[in-house]
Coordinates of C-alpha atoms in Angstrom, one line a residue:
M1 CA 0.0 0.0 0.0
R2 CA 2.7 2.5 1.0
S3 CA 4.6 1.7 -2.2
H4 CA 1.5 2.4 -4.3
I5 CA 0.5 5.6 -2.5
Q6 CA 3.9 7.1 -1.9
G7 CA 5.7 5.7 -4.9
D8 CA 8.2 3.9 -2.6
L9 CA 9.8 1.3 -4.9
S10 CA 11.9 -0.3 -2.2
A11 CA 8.7 -0.9 0.0
G12 CA 7.1 -2.5 -3.1
H13 CA 10.0 -4.8 -3.6
F14 CA 10.0 -5.8 0.0
A15 CA 6.2 -6.4 0.0
N16 CA 6.6 -8.7 -3.0
K17 CA 9.3 -10.7 -1.3
L18 CA 7.0 -11.1 1.7
L19 CA 4.2 -12.3 -0.5
K20 CA 6.6 -14.9 -2.1
I21 CA 7.4 -16.2 1.4
G22 CA 3.7 -16.4 2.2
Y23 CA 3.1 -18.4 -1.0
G24 CA 6.0 -20.7 -0.4
K25 CA 7.9 -19.5 -3.5
V26 CA 11.2 -18.6 -1.9
P27 CA 14.0 -21.2 -2.2
E28 CA 15.3 -22.9 0.9
D29 CA 18.9 -23.5 1.8
S30 CA 19.2 -27.3 1.6
S31 CA 21.7 -27.6 4.5
T32 CA 19.7 -25.5 7.0
G33 CA 16.1 -25.6 5.8
L34 CA 16.0 -21.8 6.1
I35 CA 14.6 -19.6 3.4
I36 CA 17.1 -17.6 1.3
M37 CA 16.2 -13.9 1.8
P38 CA 18.7 -11.5 0.3
C39 CA 17.2 -8.5 1.9
G40 CA 17.5 -7.4 5.5
Q41 CA 20.0 -8.2 8.2
I42 CA 20.1 -11.1 10.6
V43 CA 20.2 -10.4 14.3
N44 CA 20.5 -12.9 17.2
S45 CA 18.3 -11.4 19.9
P46 CA 15.4 -9.0 20.5
D47 CA 17.9 -6.4 21.8
G48 CA 19.9 -6.8 18.6
L49 CA 16.8 -6.2 16.6
L50 CA 15.8 -3.2 18.5
S51 CA 19.3 -1.7 18.2
K52 CA 19.2 -2.1 14.4
V53 CA 15.7 -0.7 14.0
Y54 CA 15.9 2.0 16.7
P55 CA 19.6 2.9 17.4
N56 CA 20.0 5.3 20.2
I57 CA 16.4 5.0 21.3
R58 CA 17.1 6.6 24.7
Q59 CA 18.1 9.8 23.0
N60 CA 15.6 9.8 20.2
F61 CA 12.4 8.3 21.6
K62 CA 10.6 11.7 21.8
D63 CA 11.2 12.4 18.1
Q64 CA 8.1 11.2 16.3
D65 CA 9.7 11.6 12.9
W66 CA 12.6 9.5 13.9
L67 CA 10.3 6.8 15.4
S68 CA 8.2 6.7 12.3
Q69 CA 11.2 5.7 10.2
G70 CA 11.4 2.2 11.7
A71 CA 8.9 -0.6 12.3
I72 CA 9.1 -4.1 13.7
L73 CA 6.5 -6.6 12.5
A74 CA 5.7 -9.7 14.4
S75 CA 3.3 -12.6 13.7
R76 CA 1.9 -13.1 17.2
N77 CA 0.7 -10.8 20.0
D78 CA 2.9 -12.5 22.6
V79 CA 6.0 -11.6 20.5
V80 CA 4.8 -8.0 20.2
E81 CA 4.2 -7.9 24.0
K82 CA 7.8 -9.0 24.7
L83 CA 9.2 -6.5 22.3
N84 CA 7.1 -3.7 23.8
V85 CA 8.4 -4.6 27.3
T86 CA 12.0 -4.7 26.0
I87 CA 11.6 -1.3 24.4
Q88 CA 9.9 0.2 27.5
K89 CA 12.8 -0.9 29.7
Q90 CA 15.2 1.0 27.6
L91 CA 13.3 4.3 27.9
P92 CA 14.2 6.8 30.6
G93 CA 11.7 8.2 33.1
K94 CA 9.2 6.9 35.6
E95 CA 6.8 4.2 34.7
Y96 CA 3.1 4.9 35.3
A97 CA 0.2 2.5 35.4
Y98 CA -3.3 3.8 34.6
K99 CA -6.3 2.0 36.0
S100 CA -9.9 2.2 34.8
I101 CA -13.3 0.9 35.8
D102 CA -14.7 -1.7 33.4
C103 CA -18.4 -1.1 33.7
I104 CA -21.1 0.4 31.6
L105 CA -24.1 2.1 33.2
N106 CA -26.3 1.9 30.1
D107 CA -25.9 -1.0 27.7
D108 CA -27.2 1.2 24.9
E109 CA -24.1 3.3 25.3
A110 CA -21.7 0.4 24.9
P111 CA -19.1 0.8 22.1
G112 CA -19.4 -1.4 19.1
K113 CA -21.6 -1.8 16.1
D114 CA -25.2 -0.7 16.5
D115 CA -26.5 -4.2 15.9
E116 CA -23.8 -5.9 18.0
P117 CA -22.7 -3.7 21.0
M118 CA -19.5 -4.7 22.8
K119 CA -20.5 -6.5 26.0
I120 CA -18.8 -5.8 29.3
E121 CA -17.5 -9.4 29.4
R122 CA -15.1 -8.6 26.5
F123 CA -13.3 -5.9 28.5
G124 CA -12.1 -8.4 31.1
K125 CA -10.5 -10.5 28.3
L126 CA -8.4 -7.6 26.9
K127 CA -4.7 -8.2 27.3
L128 CA -2.9 -5.2 28.7
F129 CA 0.8 -4.7 28.1
A130 CA 2.8 -3.7 31.1
T131 CA 6.4 -4.0 32.3

């Protein structure tokens, strides 16, 4: 999408490579069984990944333009949660936890589609990310 809207050819090439992986059309290394992917860099840990995507995050985390230049994609929410915690631990400052009350006084005001409002039971199932 970004390659189409912004004319970003490198994003388009990368998107096509990801599609080939998804369709199983990328060759495998016969000795390791790993796919051969000539783009990107290999890192050995979440910290290594973060330092490649967001170098000097402690100095730059308030710069939204700088943050928007990188992105880490993950296939599962548990991986995203671990990465978020790792990033949060690198940021300076005091940690705050905000609490809320999960009740709705009037079911007619519940968020969601008009024909299928979000029931209060769903709020208790939401996974919160915290360090």
